[in-house]
Amino acid sequence: MGEPRSQVSSLLSVCDSTTTSQPDGGGGDVKDVKTQPHLNSEAGNFSTGASAAFSVSTPPPSTLPGMSFHGSTARLSEARRVAIFGGTHGNEMSGVALVNLWIKNSDDIQRRGVDIKPFIANPKAVEKCVRYVETDLNRAFTPENLSASGGDEFPYEVRRAQEINRMFGPKGSPEAYDVIFDLHNTTSNMGCTLILESSKDHFNLQMMNYIKKAISPASCLVLLNEHPLLKYSTCRSVAKHAVGLEVGPQPQGVLRSNIFEAMRVILKHALDFIELFNEGMEFPPCTVEVFRVNERIDYPRDANRNIIAMVHPNLQDCDWEPLNPGDPMFQTFDGKTIPYQGSCTVYPTFINEAAYYEKQQAFVTTRRETLAASSIRKA
Amino acid sequence: MDVDEPVCLPRLSRIAVCGGTHGNELPGVYLVRDVLKLQRRASEGEEDDGEEHTSMLTVLSNPRAVQQCRRYTDTDLNRCFTLATLNGPTSDSPPYEVLRAQELNTMLGPKGGPGAVDLVCDLHSTTANMGLCFIAYSDCDWICLHIFKHLQRRMPDTPMRFIHLGISGKESYSLDSVGKHGFAMEIGPQPHGGVRSDIYAVMSAGVRHMLDWVGLFNSGAVFEGGWVDVFTLVKNIDYPRDSKTHNITAAIHSHLQVCPCRNVRIQISSLEVDKLTSSPQTQATIFFKLHFF
């Protein structure tokens, strides 16, 4: 017993360099690499012939608004309006504390040429220190909810979603904010995780690459949720570029100083990237390792839907480590092991997130992938 | 007085194991579901000689809070067991937890009365990295201290501490104060709203060993006295707060590991069940030495 093996380790001694030229450290076994003509020499790090989970995907030329290609460099609009959301879930304390700090004193988030707005997304939930009051705000930004008309008959969070959409959107329109950072904590041992909603968002991919290099050797992984059934309508999806930041492990309703610092450092680098981009810096093509959401795994339950087993001790706290077919997955209350019976190795995350018991999720499985990002520059 | 002479205490005929006193502390909630297995354990150590056996109640203390996965719905149940709250007049619309405390007092008490259960073990989990802690009001409840010593011997790999609150019986406020003997078993670190298999395993083993000890005690075993290190609460320390908004303005420093406690060593007498009478008996006066560290 004792503290879980920490994945938020040497983040406080991060290197402050803004270099973007280091190759994205691949590592791991690779098979069937599909080389593409436009990938740069960094891809030469990958070797062929061994087993399992890498594949290299090339995003096709994108039709995202505000983006054009000049040669191989994508020209994107400046990111002038940026928001930082804390308290989307009212009991995830790091974001609440950071946003309140920056509302009171915005010195650390000032950047040339950018308007940065810190914002408490769900103030009623924050006041009660609960995840949500009536319904999960971070699932509420569906097209149906945002376009619905009416008043008090809607749950509080649906009305709040409409208000946020008016302030920072409308979602999908040219007036929407350029970037929203959405700050979350998890009880899972995920370390620092950036959450990406589109594999075609070159701006976000370049930002995440920048952040990963800046904090190296500390690590920050990227979770990609593009799964047609498992993706959901987040608060941050109102903006043109949605960036989720999840840091754990931290219990709900609790503030841990190391988790708070890790989140603060990542945001610092993210804002630095935006400032550099707006000043005209060109970011060369790069590859970004991501973990793509694959499947949701629920707890074993009885006929009354009660949980009858817990995450196995061998899997507990092992976010991002390979889970092979036959490996222990759950342990019943009387000690029996239930193994993972998938057909291939996966990388589980959000392991034993307390807030997901009600969402029927013990963990999600992911597959490792490398995405390629075009060179980008402001238009 | 010869501290090696065993103290005789009445058998523990009725025991209550309570979970979900705080509705989001799930290991205890899941553990009290395993009723039959625990009951079997309690009666295993006893001879089939026609004498009365131990009866064990498992209690889901705050079902409404458990259903909502919240610590409490109106007010903290584990602060509602003062004599004033239990016996006092209730307002027109009393908080749910006050009514529930009165129900539990009827079921397990009444507190301070001869019909109260002999032992209450109230299961809790904490986000703090505390290992397994016994939390008790008294530093001379030999039943609780001996159970603690027994668990220490049986679970040597589990970090285990005994916390003594130093509050008199009249001021006691928690569920475990309803029984003639009682303690809270607090285990961490465990985020609220979830259950870790390692934490559950420790809690399950702790309860199992406690029931083993009860079975042995009721069968007439003599437990040797000795020394027990306890931690006595000195002070509660709040976070630094903004004077106007009362919001927290600082977090625990990453170097801080434990809250300040004074460590005290207590000598406990050896103990055995009083076979001659089943009526409550006053304890003999016990001399004990206190060594301060």
GROMACS .gro file of C-alpha atoms in nm, chain A residues 64-65 76-77 79 177-181 201-204 207 236-243:
model
   23
   64LEU     CA    1  -1.069   2.322  -4.200
   65PRO     CA    2  -1.183   2.684  -4.228
   76LEU     CA    3  -0.349   2.930  -4.028
   77SER     CA    4  -0.520   3.230  -3.875
   79ALA     CA    5  -0.493   3.266  -3.236
  177TYR     CA    6  -1.282   3.160  -2.976
  178ASP     CA    7  -0.961   3.034  -3.136
  179VAL     CA    8  -0.846   2.807  -2.852
  180ILE     CA    9  -1.004   2.679  -2.532
  181PHE     CA   10  -0.793   2.494  -2.276
  201ASP     CA   11  -0.595   1.965  -3.629
  202HIS     CA   12  -0.239   2.057  -3.728
  203PHE     CA   13  -0.233   2.358  -3.498
  204ASN     CA   14  -0.312   2.142  -3.196
  207MET     CA   15   0.120   2.273  -2.998
  236ARG     CA   16  -1.405   2.312  -2.513
  237SER     CA   17  -1.550   2.194  -2.845
  238VAL     CA   18  -1.709   2.539  -2.879
  239ALA     CA   19  -1.370   2.676  -2.991
  240LYS     CA   20  -1.190   2.627  -3.322
  241HIS     CA   21  -0.910   2.442  -3.144
  242ALA     CA   22  -1.013   2.237  -2.840
  243VAL     CA   23  -0.739   2.129  -2.600
   0.00000   0.00000   0.00000
